[in-house]
Coordinates of C-alpha atoms in Angstrom, one line a residue:
X1 CA -33.2 -20.5 44.2
X2 CA -30.0 -21.8 45.2
X3 CA -29.2 -24.1 48.1
X4 CA -25.7 -22.5 49.5
X5 CA -23.0 -23.5 46.8
X6 CA -23.9 -26.6 46.2
X7 CA -25.6 -26.1 42.9
X8 CA -21.6 -25.9 41.5
X9 CA -21.3 -29.7 42.0
X10 CA -25.0 -30.8 41.2
X11 CA -26.3 -28.7 38.3
X12 CA -25.8 -30.3 35.0
X13 CA -22.7 -29.5 32.9
X14 CA -23.2 -29.0 29.2
X15 CA -21.0 -31.7 27.7
X16 CA -18.4 -29.7 26.2
X17 CA -16.7 -28.6 29.3
X18 CA -17.5 -31.1 31.4
X19 CA -14.4 -33.1 31.6
X20 CA -12.6 -29.5 31.5
X21 CA -14.1 -28.9 34.5
X22 CA -14.6 -31.9 36.1
X23 CA -11.9 -31.4 38.6
X24 CA -12.3 -27.8 39.8
X25 CA -15.9 -28.8 41.2
X26 CA -14.4 -31.0 42.9
X27 CA -11.8 -28.7 44.1
X28 CA -14.7 -26.6 45.2
X29 CA -16.5 -30.0 46.9
X30 CA -13.3 -29.5 49.3
X31 CA -13.7 -25.8 50.3
X32 CA -17.2 -26.1 50.6
X33 CA -16.7 -29.4 52.9
X34 CA -13.5 -27.6 54.8
X35 CA -15.9 -24.4 55.8
X36 CA -18.2 -26.3 57.3
X37 CA -20.9 -23.9 57.4
X38 CA -24.7 -23.8 56.3
X39 CA -25.5 -21.1 53.7
X40 CA -29.3 -20.2 53.5
X41 CA -30.8 -19.6 50.5
X42 CA -28.8 -17.7 48.4
X43 CA -29.1 -16.6 44.3
X44 CA -25.9 -17.2 42.1
X45 CA -25.5 -13.1 42.5
X46 CA -25.5 -12.8 46.3
X47 CA -23.1 -15.8 46.7
X48 CA -20.8 -13.7 44.4
X49 CA -20.9 -10.8 46.5
X50 CA -20.3 -12.0 49.8
X51 CA -17.1 -14.2 48.4
X52 CA -16.0 -11.2 47.5
X53 CA -17.6 -8.1 49.7
X54 CA -14.5 -5.9 50.6
X55 CA -15.6 -6.3 54.1
X56 CA -13.0 -9.1 53.9
X57 CA -9.9 -7.4 52.8
X58 CA -7.3 -6.3 55.5
X59 CA -8.1 -3.4 57.8
X60 CA -5.4 -0.9 58.3
X61 CA -2.4 -2.7 60.5
X62 CA -3.4 -6.3 60.4
X63 CA -0.8 -6.6 58.3
X64 CA 0.4 -10.1 56.7
X65 CA -2.0 -12.0 58.9
X66 CA -5.4 -10.9 57.0
X67 CA -6.5 -12.7 53.8
X68 CA -7.0 -11.4 50.3
X69 CA -10.1 -11.9 48.9
X70 CA -10.6 -13.3 45.7
X71 CA -11.3 -10.3 44.4
X72 CA -8.8 -8.3 45.1
X73 CA -6.9 -11.7 43.6
X74 CA -9.1 -11.6 40.2
X75 CA -8.3 -8.0 39.8
X76 CA -5.0 -8.3 40.4
X77 CA -4.9 -11.7 37.7
X78 CA -7.0 -9.8 34.9
X79 CA -4.7 -6.8 35.2
X80 CA -1.9 -8.5 34.2
X81 CA -3.1 -10.9 32.0
X82 CA -5.3 -8.6 30.1
X83 CA -2.8 -6.1 28.9
X84 CA -0.7 -8.2 26.6
X85 CA -3.7 -9.6 24.7
X86 CA -3.9 -8.3 21.2
X87 CA -7.7 -6.0 20.9
X88 CA -8.2 -8.0 17.9
X89 CA -9.1 -10.9 20.0
X90 CA -12.0 -9.5 21.7
X91 CA -14.0 -12.1 21.9
X92 CA -11.0 -14.5 23.3
X93 CA -10.6 -11.7 25.8
X94 CA -14.4 -11.8 27.1
X95 CA -14.2 -16.2 27.1
X96 CA -10.8 -16.5 28.4
X97 CA -11.6 -13.7 31.8
X98 CA -14.0 -16.0 33.6
X99 CA -11.9 -19.0 32.6
X100 CA -14.7 -21.8 33.9
X101 CA -17.7 -20.0 33.0
X102 CA -20.5 -21.7 35.3
X103 CA -18.3 -20.3 38.1
X104 CA -17.1 -17.4 37.2
X105 CA -13.3 -16.0 37.2
X106 CA -13.5 -15.1 40.8
X107 CA -14.1 -18.9 41.8
X108 CA -11.6 -20.5 39.3
X109 CA -9.0 -18.7 40.3
X110 CA -9.5 -19.0 44.4
X111 CA -10.1 -22.7 43.1
X112 CA -6.8 -23.0 41.3
X113 CA -4.8 -21.7 44.0
X114 CA -6.1 -24.3 46.2
X115 CA -5.0 -26.8 43.6
X116 CA -1.4 -28.6 43.7
X117 CA 1.1 -27.6 42.1
X118 CA 1.4 -30.8 40.5
X119 CA -1.5 -30.2 38.8
X120 CA -0.5 -27.4 37.1
X121 CA 0.7 -29.0 34.3
X122 CA -2.1 -30.3 33.3
X123 CA -4.5 -27.6 33.5
X124 CA -2.1 -25.8 31.1
X125 CA -2.8 -28.2 28.4
X126 CA -7.2 -27.4 29.2
X127 CA -6.9 -24.0 27.0
X128 CA -5.0 -21.0 26.0
X129 CA -6.9 -19.0 29.4
X130 CA -5.7 -22.0 32.0
X131 CA -2.0 -21.9 29.9
X132 CA -1.9 -18.1 30.1
X133 CA -2.5 -18.4 33.7
X134 CA 0.1 -21.1 34.4
X135 CA 2.5 -20.0 32.2
X136 CA 2.9 -16.0 33.3
X137 CA 3.7 -17.1 36.4
X138 CA 1.0 -14.8 38.4
X139 CA -0.6 -17.7 39.9
X140 CA 2.4 -18.5 41.7
X141 CA 2.5 -14.8 42.6
X142 CA -0.4 -15.0 43.8
X143 CA 0.1 -18.4 45.8
X144 CA 2.6 -16.1 47.4
X145 CA 0.4 -13.4 48.6
X146 CA -1.9 -16.2 50.3
X147 CA 0.8 -18.6 51.3
X148 CA -0.1 -21.1 49.9
X149 CA 3.0 -22.6 49.5
X150 CA 4.2 -26.3 48.3
X151 CA 7.9 -27.4 48.7
X152 CA 9.4 -29.4 46.2
X153 CA 13.2 -31.1 46.3
X154 CA 15.1 -30.9 43.4
X155 CA 18.6 -33.1 43.1
X156 CA 20.8 -34.9 40.6
X157 CA 22.8 -37.8 41.3
X158 CA 23.3 -39.0 37.7
X159 CA 24.4 -35.5 35.7
X160 CA 23.3 -34.3 33.5
X161 CA 20.4 -35.6 34.9
X162 CA 17.5 -33.9 37.4
X163 CA 14.6 -35.5 39.4
X164 CA 11.5 -33.5 41.6
X165 CA 10.4 -35.6 44.3
X166 CA 6.6 -34.2 45.2
X167 CA 6.4 -34.4 49.3
X168 CA 3.0 -33.7 49.5
X169 CA 2.4 -36.7 46.9
X170 CA 5.1 -39.1 47.4
X171 CA 5.6 -38.8 43.7
X172 CA 9.1 -38.9 42.0
X173 CA 9.7 -36.5 38.8
X174 CA 12.0 -36.8 35.8
X175 CA 12.7 -33.1 34.5
X176 CA 14.0 -32.4 30.8
X177 CA 17.4 -33.5 30.2
X178 CA 19.7 -30.6 30.8
X179 CA 22.0 -29.4 27.9
X180 CA 25.7 -29.8 28.7
X181 CA 29.2 -30.9 27.5
X182 CA 31.6 -33.2 29.3
X183 CA 33.3 -30.3 30.3
X184 CA 30.3 -29.0 32.2
X185 CA 29.9 -32.3 34.2
X186 CA 32.9 -32.4 35.0
X187 CA 33.5 -29.1 35.9
X188 CA 32.0 -28.0 40.0
X189 CA 28.9 -27.2 40.3
X190 CA 26.4 -25.2 42.8
X191 CA 22.2 -25.0 42.8
X192 CA 20.0 -22.9 43.8
X193 CA 15.8 -22.6 43.8
X194 CA 14.8 -18.9 44.0
X195 CA 10.7 -18.0 42.6
X196 CA 10.1 -20.7 40.0
X197 CA 13.3 -21.4 38.8
X198 CA 16.5 -23.5 39.6
X199 CA 19.4 -22.7 38.4
X200 CA 23.1 -24.6 37.8
X201 CA 25.9 -23.0 37.9
X202 CA 28.9 -24.6 36.4
X203 CA 31.6 -24.1 33.3
X204 CA 32.2 -25.4 29.8
X205 CA 35.2 -24.6 28.2
X206 CA 36.1 -21.3 28.2
X207 CA 33.8 -19.6 30.5
X208 CA 31.5 -19.9 33.4
X209 CA 28.0 -20.6 32.3
X210 CA 24.3 -21.0 34.2
X211 CA 21.7 -23.6 33.6
X212 CA 18.0 -22.0 33.7
X213 CA 15.3 -24.7 34.6
X214 CA 11.5 -22.5 34.8
X215 CA 8.7 -24.8 36.1
X216 CA 6.2 -22.4 34.3
X217 CA 7.8 -24.0 30.6
X218 CA 9.5 -27.4 32.0
X219 CA 12.7 -26.2 30.3
X220 CA 16.0 -25.0 30.5
X221 CA 17.6 -22.6 28.6
X222 CA 21.3 -20.8 29.2
X223 CA 23.2 -17.6 28.2
X224 CA 22.3 -16.2 32.0
X225 CA 25.4 -13.7 33.3
X226 CA 27.0 -12.6 36.5
X227 CA 29.0 -9.6 36.8
X228 CA 31.3 -11.2 38.5
X229 CA 31.5 -15.4 36.7
X230 CA 32.0 -17.7 40.2
X231 CA 32.2 -21.0 41.6
X232 CA 32.1 -22.7 45.3
X233 CA 30.3 -19.8 46.2
X234 CA 27.9 -19.6 49.3
X235 CA 23.7 -18.6 48.3
X236 CA 20.4 -18.4 49.6
X237 CA 17.1 -17.4 48.3
X238 CA 14.4 -15.5 49.5
X239 CA 11.0 -15.8 47.7
X240 CA 11.7 -14.5 44.4
X241 CA 15.2 -12.8 45.6
X242 CA 19.0 -14.9 46.1
X243 CA 22.0 -13.6 46.8
X244 CA 25.7 -15.2 46.1
X245 CA 28.5 -14.4 47.7
X246 CA 32.2 -15.1 48.0
X247 CA 33.7 -18.4 45.9
X248 CA 36.5 -18.3 43.3
X249 CA 36.9 -16.5 39.8
X250 CA 37.6 -18.3 36.9
X251 CA 41.4 -18.0 37.7
X252 CA 40.7 -19.3 41.2
X253 CA 41.2 -15.9 43.2
X254 CA 38.7 -16.1 46.3
X255 CA 36.2 -13.5 45.8
X256 CA 34.9 -11.0 48.2
X257 CA 32.1 -9.8 46.1
X258 CA 28.4 -10.8 46.4
X259 CA 25.7 -10.6 43.5
X260 CA 22.0 -10.5 44.2
X261 CA 19.8 -12.2 41.4
X262 CA 16.1 -11.3 40.9
X263 CA 13.9 -14.0 39.3
X264 CA 10.9 -11.8 38.8
X265 CA 13.1 -9.7 36.4
X266 CA 16.2 -11.3 35.0
X267 CA 18.3 -8.8 36.8
X268 CA 22.0 -9.2 38.7
X269 CA 23.0 -6.4 41.0
X270 CA 26.6 -5.9 42.7
X271 CA 26.5 -5.7 46.6
X272 CA 29.3 -4.4 48.7
X273 CA 31.7 -6.9 49.7
X274 CA 32.1 -8.6 52.3
X275 CA 34.9 -8.2 54.9
X276 CA 36.7 -11.4 54.4
X277 CA 37.0 -13.1 51.0
X278 CA 35.8 -16.8 51.2
X279 CA 35.0 -19.6 49.1
X280 CA 33.1 -23.2 49.5
X281 CA 30.7 -21.3 52.3
X282 CA 27.1 -21.6 52.7
X283 CA 24.3 -18.9 52.5
X284 CA 21.4 -18.3 54.8
X285 CA 18.3 -16.1 55.3
X286 CA 17.3 -15.3 58.8
X287 CA 14.7 -13.0 59.5
X288 CA 15.2 -10.8 55.9
X289 CA 19.0 -10.8 56.5
X290 CA 21.2 -12.5 54.9
X291 CA 24.4 -15.0 56.4
X292 CA 27.5 -16.1 55.0
X293 CA 28.8 -18.9 57.5
X294 CA 32.5 -20.9 56.6
X295 CA 34.2 -21.5 53.9
X296 CA 38.3 -21.0 53.2
X297 CA 39.5 -17.9 53.6
X298 CA 42.5 -15.6 51.5
X299 CA 45.9 -17.9 52.8
X300 CA 44.5 -20.5 55.5
X301 CA 43.6 -23.9 55.0
X302 CA 41.4 -24.0 57.4
X303 CA 37.5 -23.5 57.8
X304 CA 37.2 -20.4 58.7
X305 CA 35.3 -19.6 62.0
X306 CA 33.6 -16.5 61.7
X307 CA 30.5 -16.0 59.7
X308 CA 28.9 -12.5 58.9
X309 CA 25.5 -10.6 58.4
X310 CA 23.9 -8.8 55.7
X311 CA 21.5 -6.1 55.8
X312 CA 18.9 -5.6 52.6
X313 CA 18.2 -2.5 54.2
X314 CA 21.4 -0.2 55.2
X315 CA 23.1 -2.4 52.8
X316 CA 25.7 -3.4 55.0
X317 CA 28.2 -6.7 56.1
X318 CA 28.9 -7.1 59.6
X319 CA 31.2 -9.9 61.3
X320 CA 30.4 -12.0 63.5
X321 CA 32.8 -14.2 65.5
X322 CA 32.7 -18.3 66.1
X323 CA 29.7 -18.6 64.2
X324 CA 30.2 -21.5 62.1
X325 CA 30.8 -24.5 64.8
X326 CA 33.6 -26.6 65.1
X327 CA 33.4 -30.1 64.9
X328 CA 34.0 -32.4 67.8
X329 CA 37.1 -34.4 66.2
X330 CA 37.2 -37.6 68.2
X331 CA 40.8 -38.2 69.2
X332 CA 43.3 -40.0 67.3
X333 CA 41.5 -39.8 63.9
X334 CA 43.4 -37.4 61.0
X335 CA 42.0 -34.2 60.6
X336 CA 40.6 -33.9 57.2
X337 CA 41.7 -30.9 55.4
X338 CA 39.2 -28.2 54.9
X339 CA 39.7 -28.0 51.1
X340 CA 38.4 -31.5 51.1
X341 CA 35.1 -31.1 52.9
X342 CA 31.8 -30.1 52.0
X343 CA 30.6 -26.6 52.9
X344 CA 28.8 -26.3 56.3
X345 CA 25.3 -28.5 56.0
X346 CA 22.9 -25.4 57.1
X347 CA 19.5 -25.1 57.0
X348 CA 16.6 -22.8 58.4
X349 CA 13.1 -23.6 59.7
X350 CA 11.3 -20.7 61.5
X351 CA 13.8 -18.5 61.3
X352 CA 16.2 -20.7 63.5
X353 CA 19.6 -22.2 61.9
X354 CA 20.6 -25.7 62.1
X355 CA 23.5 -27.6 61.3
X356 CA 24.5 -30.9 60.3
X357 CA 27.9 -32.6 61.7
X358 CA 28.6 -35.4 59.1
X359 CA 31.7 -36.5 60.8
X360 CA 29.8 -37.1 64.4
X361 CA 26.1 -37.5 62.4
X362 CA 24.5 -35.2 64.7
X363 CA 22.2 -31.7 64.3
X364 CA 23.1 -28.3 66.5
X365 CA 20.9 -25.3 66.7
X366 CA 22.0 -22.2 66.8
X367 CA 21.0 -19.5 69.5
X368 CA 21.6 -16.2 67.6
X369 CA 21.6 -14.0 71.1
X370 CA 24.2 -16.1 72.8
X371 CA 26.0 -17.2 69.4
X372 CA 26.6 -20.6 70.4
X373 CA 25.7 -23.6 69.8
X374 CA 23.4 -26.7 71.4
X375 CA 23.5 -30.6 70.1
X376 CA 19.7 -31.6 69.7
X377 CA 19.9 -34.9 68.1
X378 CA 21.6 -37.0 65.3
X379 CA 21.0 -37.5 61.6
X380 CA 19.4 -40.9 60.3
X381 CA 20.7 -43.7 61.0
X382 CA 21.6 -44.6 57.4
X383 CA 23.2 -41.6 55.9
X384 CA 26.7 -41.6 54.7
X385 CA 28.7 -39.0 52.7
X386 CA 32.1 -38.5 52.0
X387 CA 33.2 -35.6 54.1
X388 CA 30.0 -34.1 53.7
X389 CA 29.9 -34.4 50.2
X390 CA 26.7 -37.0 48.9
X391 CA 24.5 -35.6 52.0
X392 CA 22.2 -32.7 51.2
X393 CA 20.7 -30.9 54.8
X394 CA 18.4 -28.4 53.8
X395 CA 15.2 -27.0 55.3
X396 CA 11.7 -27.8 53.7
X397 CA 9.2 -25.6 55.2
X398 CA 9.0 -26.2 59.0
X399 CA 10.7 -29.0 58.8
X400 CA 14.6 -29.9 57.9
X401 CA 14.8 -32.8 55.2
X402 CA 18.1 -34.7 54.6
X403 CA 18.4 -36.2 51.4
X404 CA 21.0 -39.1 51.0
X405 CA 21.4 -42.4 51.8
X406 CA 24.1 -45.9 51.9
X407 CA 25.3 -48.2 49.6
X408 CA 23.3 -50.2 48.0
X409 CA 23.6 -54.4 47.7
X410 CA 25.0 -53.8 44.3
X411 CA 27.4 -51.1 44.6
X412 CA 25.0 -48.4 44.1
X413 CA 23.4 -46.2 45.9
X414 CA 19.6 -46.1 47.6
X415 CA 18.4 -42.3 47.9
X416 CA 16.4 -41.2 51.2
X417 CA 14.2 -38.1 52.0
X418 CA 13.5 -38.1 55.5
X419 CA 12.3 -35.4 57.2
X420 CA 11.7 -33.8 60.9
X421 CA 10.0 -31.2 62.4
X422 CA 12.4 -29.5 64.6
X423 CA 10.9 -28.6 68.3
X424 CA 12.0 -28.8 72.1
X425 CA 11.9 -32.3 72.2
X426 CA 14.6 -35.3 70.1
X427 CA 14.1 -35.1 66.4
X428 CA 12.0 -37.6 65.0
X429 CA 13.0 -38.5 61.3
X430 CA 10.1 -39.7 59.2
X431 CA 11.6 -41.5 55.8
X432 CA 8.7 -40.1 53.5
X433 CA 10.2 -42.2 50.0
X434 CA 13.7 -43.7 48.5
X435 CA 14.7 -45.2 45.3
X436 CA 17.8 -46.6 43.7
X437 CA 20.3 -44.4 42.6
X438 CA 23.3 -45.3 40.0
X439 CA 25.3 -42.9 42.5
X440 CA 25.1 -39.9 45.4
X441 CA 23.7 -36.6 45.3
X442 CA 25.9 -34.3 44.0
X443 CA 23.4 -31.3 43.9
X444 CA 20.2 -30.2 45.6
X445 CA 17.7 -28.0 46.3
X446 CA 14.1 -27.4 47.6
X447 CA 12.0 -25.0 45.5
X448 CA 8.9 -23.0 47.9
X449 CA 6.4 -21.9 45.6

């Protein structure tokens, strides 16, 4: 007889798999302590039946609040992985279907879902079974369904090099060097994280180019093309899709067109045009709808104050007058030309829009019902920018995050990562990490998966 799930930790393992499975046994120990329940003596088969019993499946009408069962996850994953396997490797399929023989496939997958993203690179090196599980991206799709999302910050302060920061463990990681030439480095660049990809948009000698970094393979690739090449656009992502709106074409014409990119299929889809053409704008998702705000219009040297809302269901744009907050200019201070300013610094947390005013060092909250803005606090004290350039203001799960910092004594920069949870009270910024850098932040994106 077995004592609860304790056999998963106390039982001796064969020496051939002991090292490979040590991490997953630790994970299961955490699960047992978290449950804080005493299970009666059960045989192994009965334990697995209880973990996977159909009564745990979401009931009709419960929607997304109900948790997916381990059995549902396993069946979905097994179907996707086995469809691509060669029939000549039946023995390999049998061995890989359980991942870790002592645990079984269901519990193995459940443990993998609970592991940190930081562990997946090492896990993929264990054997072909784990590598397939990680590199197909299926593990991230299952994490998304379970609501197990980790957010990492990706930024570049020394082109063409990129770094990643894991706030959960306070780790800095250097990505492989992005392929580029001098023309690309000197061109206007935008970055966007969508699904498990980081996209960096720029221009080479003759045409625009998109460099794509995949966390599944830890490699860069290029060759992807939009329907309408553009730069200086507004963009935002929601799960596996992203929308890019406005910008300038290679001839400098300001665009009203928009496109949707699906990172799962790699397909670009043209959307209906916006009502107003604009460049140097910003985009966000709120309540499942895409919003574009600010920017410079055709024949207008000042910032646009209107925004536009795109409904993915009706496929229509709606103009929202005075959506972009006007900056509180100090008397006697010369107004900065719109073309010299960074696009609006905006972020969405819990479907609430926030904006950072670099000039006044303030953070404002947008009230959608009244189409108004209210100052709720200040930016971190040591954050500096050049007309908004070099300052990243992003959403990080349920927190606002600011990436930037002051000049150091040796003439370089200090990159600081500050975060706060916006609420009813004053903003309380906490520094998560800091490091020396040769320059300010050129591009920044937050990936949640």
